[in-house]
Amino acid sequence: MSFPILSLLLAVPVLGAIACLFVDDATARRVALITTLVDLALGVVLWVGYDPAGAQWQFVENAPVFGRFAWALGIDGIAMLLIVLTVFLMPICILASWESITKRVPEYMACFLVMETLLLGVFMAQDIFLFYLFFEAGLIPMYLIIGIWGGARRIYASYKFFLYTLLGSILMLIAMLWMVNEAGTTYVPELMAHDFPVHAQTWLFLAFFASFAVKMPMWPVHTWLPDAHVEAPTAGSVILAGVMLKLAGYGFIRYSLPMFPEASSQFFWLVMGLSMIAVVYTSLVALVQTDMKKLIAYSSVAHMAFVTIGLFTFNRQGLEGAMMVMLGHGLVSGALFLCVGVVYDRLHTREIARYGGLVENMPKYAFFFLLFTMASVGLPGTSNFVGEFLSLLGAYHANSWVAFVATTGVILGATYALYLYARVVYGPLDKPDVAAMLDLSPREVAMLLPIGIIVIWMGVYPESFIAPMRADVGRVIARIERAAPPSDARPTAGHPAPAGHAANNVAAHGEAH
Amino acid sequence: MSASLLLALPELILSIGAILLMLAAAWGGDGSSRGITLAAVALLVVAGAVALIAPGGHGDGFGGLYRADAFSDFAKLLIYAATAVALLIAPNYFERNGEMRAEYPVLILFSAVGMGMMVSALDLLTLYVGLELQSLAAYVLASFTRRDTRAAEAGLKYFVLGALASGILLYGISLLYGFSGTTSYGGVAQAMGGEFSAGLLFGIVFVLAGLAFKISAVPFHMWTPDVYEGAPTPVTAFFASAPKVAAMGLLVRVAVEAMGPAYDAWRQIIIFTALASIVLGAVAAIGQTSMKRLLAYSSINNVGFALIGLAAGTEAGVAATMTYMAVYIVMTLGAFLCILQMRDADGNLREGIADLSGLARTRPMLAGALMMFMFSLAGIPPLFGFWPKFLVFDAATRAGLFPLAVAGAVGSVVGAYYYLKIVKTMYFDEPAPAFAPSESPLEGGLIAVTAALISPFGYLAIPVLGGISLAAAHALF
């Protein structure tokens, strides 16, 4: 057996968390930062070591230590990218909490590190029950993070978050029990290849959907998200938007689609309908928010609707687009929450109307905020453009009405994002306390700069991110295309010129330049 | 006869030991209570070891009145372990008020003998004798602090309602006897396999009602919160653990071995009781302000989940129920151990949930442990309390009882609310006056051990625990 790098990735944060509990505040911060940086380094090793042309499952570990289920880990390209996203955002979260968290620092850092392990575990688990353990266990640290370090209505938000998501996932557990009983295995790759009876798929899909729709979150079960975001500390919001929302997208692509292809097709309009409503409705809700964090939270719901639209198009563009939106949104919404955190740390309000004219006294901040706002809008050259474009392309292929409604979301997205930026950064700098705010500190630049670089990298050369998942998306497509819902696109055959002639044409065209 | 005696060796050791200790208590007076407690713990350890080694092997004894098998061994180990913990935590608690008396360990030992007989009973009469031996000791224990009116009330309530339940049970037994002509489990099962008369059905209903009282399942749960609240805390910890295992073991054995052929008749009763316990245990707990009352409802709620395994009526289901009880006693004892630490600066015991405010800042380790017990009782992974819930749901889905599994799962979300409330009080609220620092390394150690058992490391014990539970369940089928 090769070196168990995945187990190591999971063990490092747990050890760091235990160490944090026994030291003072300043040391706890340093321990947490070092731990997350070690995990980031391991994540880079993972990316470099991952062979896109190799086996579907790599770095596989399997130890049947639990009797009824196994410590089975392994990743494909899809999981690898989400793992790298997680380990990349974690040190940034720790940095974001460096000065703003002053009470109960060791516990805070421990919660975050445990959270990291659980999130990574979800992406790595190859045993369906191990997946469930990690998936559910994330509730406990997040409950504490929101409840202890949150804002005014933290207690209400923490309860809502916990009970909502628990109710969603407990039905999934019952479905898993049935599936394991039926298929006789808990090993995810085998379950992905198992053909469940079509009538059972309906119920199984709905049970999984109950869980993933809440986690995603999809309209109308999204209401926990704005509350949780507004009350969570900045870093909590970053991890919530950046990684936790991706658990559901990952769940759809790993479980719902390959395990229940027929049911996924059957519920095409349910998913698309909810997503279309989400795109338009939550964008409009975002437009009228007066609280910056709430605005970004609603925009997350709208962006995640692009993910569900892409996933259920049943074609390659859609799936790859959904993955790119997940990665891009993880970075961009995380960065936007960080931007809000920067001004919140200075003025302790998230009221949009309290700000204005920041470009005068905080030019560096204005630059980064503009970059991430543009990325959120989906400006070509940034990460979200690639994802949204591919999603919409896939949606158009699946159903042109879906594409039509979803595209209005892009326009609405531009409206609320630019409107937010204009109100905060432009306008007169007429408030004395706002004028007294200092520009970004080196620590804050160190948080935002890496995200900015990667956002542009993803926009300019997305191949680096699409290549590792290409083969795996292909495998999902191969599994589900037999059930693809009928498309309303009616492509007609063109009249291609003879092959030789076309080649000449291109060559001539090339010469002409 | 000697073979029979060898089979019942754990009970013999405990009975003779308890009688000797009673003499020692009579001569030594209350000053000797600590020594007697330790001797009682030693007896339990020996009896447990004997049950584990089983020198007499497995088989029936006393003309078919008593059986030693893997099931009784497992149940006895759990019972003795929980009883030993209830003994160990007692001296510190009672000595503070000068109420530690030497009969406490003796009564507990007699109760343990009764519980051993309950899980080994193979005849309705042995069942009744074991149950009464356990109960009579428990009535006295409930009002052990004589000067405390709440304890006296608890004891009286427990006795009156317990006597009523015994009457119901006995009436059921008489019906079963009347319509089957025998009191042995095997004979009753045979009669049920034949022509199923209304008399037998009534017998089943009454027997199950009587036993539901003992496991405090809805609708026979009314005594639980009052008794748990009024009884001294170590006694409450005892009530919540060992007798629950014994009564559940007894119920499982009666249901499978004596009423097995009438599965369709009792399944619906068990399903109703299970769901009613889960829902009522969860909903009624929400408004509670006392930790002990809250844990009483929690035990009602958990018994409901354990019954789901029995409702499945399969070997896997029974194994799940036994695993459930094993994990449950660890969680509940751990929670009671934490409650024992709740003493204010003057050494007075506090029991209110509000007293736990901000415990995470005044006593972080204690708060951490109690948080683990709460999340574990709620069945949230990665804590080990998730595993038995997983098993009972698994057994129910395998037996095709989907609505039961789904209803139970939804019930567990309602239940999660009040466990969250405890965590919220400890972690989110402003600190209340700090508790007095713990003076007992023993209690601290026990909390640490129980917390370690229900931590994620507990999952490593699944192969062992699962193997024992399955062997125990297999012995019944």
CSV table of N, CA and C in Angstrom, one decimal, chain A residues 18 45 141 155 164 173 206 212 231 274 287 291 310 312 320 357 383 400 469:
chain,number,residue,atom,x,y,z
A,18,ILE,N,-6.3,19.7,18.5
A,18,ILE,CA,-6.1,19.2,19.9
A,18,ILE,C,-5.0,20.1,20.5
A,45,VAL,N,0.8,18.8,-3.1
A,45,VAL,CA,1.4,17.5,-3.5
A,45,VAL,C,0.4,16.6,-4.1
A,141,PRO,N,-19.2,21.6,14.6
A,141,PRO,CA,-18.3,22.8,14.7
A,141,PRO,C,-19.0,24.0,14.1
A,155,ILE,N,-27.9,33.0,18.1
A,155,ILE,CA,-28.5,31.8,18.6
A,155,ILE,C,-29.6,31.2,17.7
A,164,TYR,N,-32.4,22.5,10.4
A,164,TYR,CA,-32.7,22.5,9.0
A,164,TYR,C,-31.9,21.4,8.3
A,173,LEU,N,-30.1,9.3,5.2
A,173,LEU,CA,-29.5,8.1,5.9
A,173,LEU,C,-30.4,6.9,5.7
A,206,LEU,N,-35.4,11.4,-4.0
A,206,LEU,CA,-36.1,12.4,-3.2
A,206,LEU,C,-35.4,12.5,-1.9
A,212,PHE,N,-29.5,17.3,0.0
A,212,PHE,CA,-28.6,18.2,-0.8
A,212,PHE,C,-29.3,19.5,-1.1
A,231,GLU,N,-24.9,36.1,10.7
A,231,GLU,CA,-24.4,36.0,12.1
A,231,GLU,C,-23.1,35.4,12.2
A,274,LEU,N,-37.0,24.8,-9.8
A,274,LEU,CA,-36.5,25.5,-8.5
A,274,LEU,C,-35.3,26.4,-8.8
A,287,LEU,N,-30.9,42.4,-4.6
A,287,LEU,CA,-30.9,43.7,-5.1
A,287,LEU,C,-31.4,44.7,-4.0
A,291,ASP,N,-27.9,45.1,3.9
A,291,ASP,CA,-26.8,44.5,4.6
A,291,ASP,C,-25.9,43.8,3.6
A,310,GLY,N,-26.5,23.4,-14.3
A,310,GLY,CA,-25.5,22.8,-15.1
A,310,GLY,C,-25.5,21.3,-14.9
A,312,PHE,N,-27.8,19.2,-14.0
A,312,PHE,CA,-28.9,18.4,-14.5
A,312,PHE,C,-29.2,18.6,-16.0
A,320,GLU,N,-19.3,20.2,-16.6
A,320,GLU,CA,-18.0,20.9,-16.4
A,320,GLU,C,-18.3,22.4,-16.0
A,357,GLY,N,-17.6,56.1,-1.1
A,357,GLY,CA,-16.4,56.9,-1.4
A,357,GLY,C,-15.1,56.2,-1.0
A,383,SER,N,-12.8,33.7,-13.3
A,383,SER,CA,-13.2,32.3,-13.1
A,383,SER,C,-14.7,32.1,-13.4
A,400,SER,N,-34.1,25.3,-24.1
A,400,SER,CA,-33.8,26.7,-24.3
A,400,SER,C,-34.5,27.6,-23.4
A,469,MET,N,-10.5,16.9,-14.3
A,469,MET,CA,-11.9,16.3,-14.1
A,469,MET,C,-12.5,15.8,-15.5
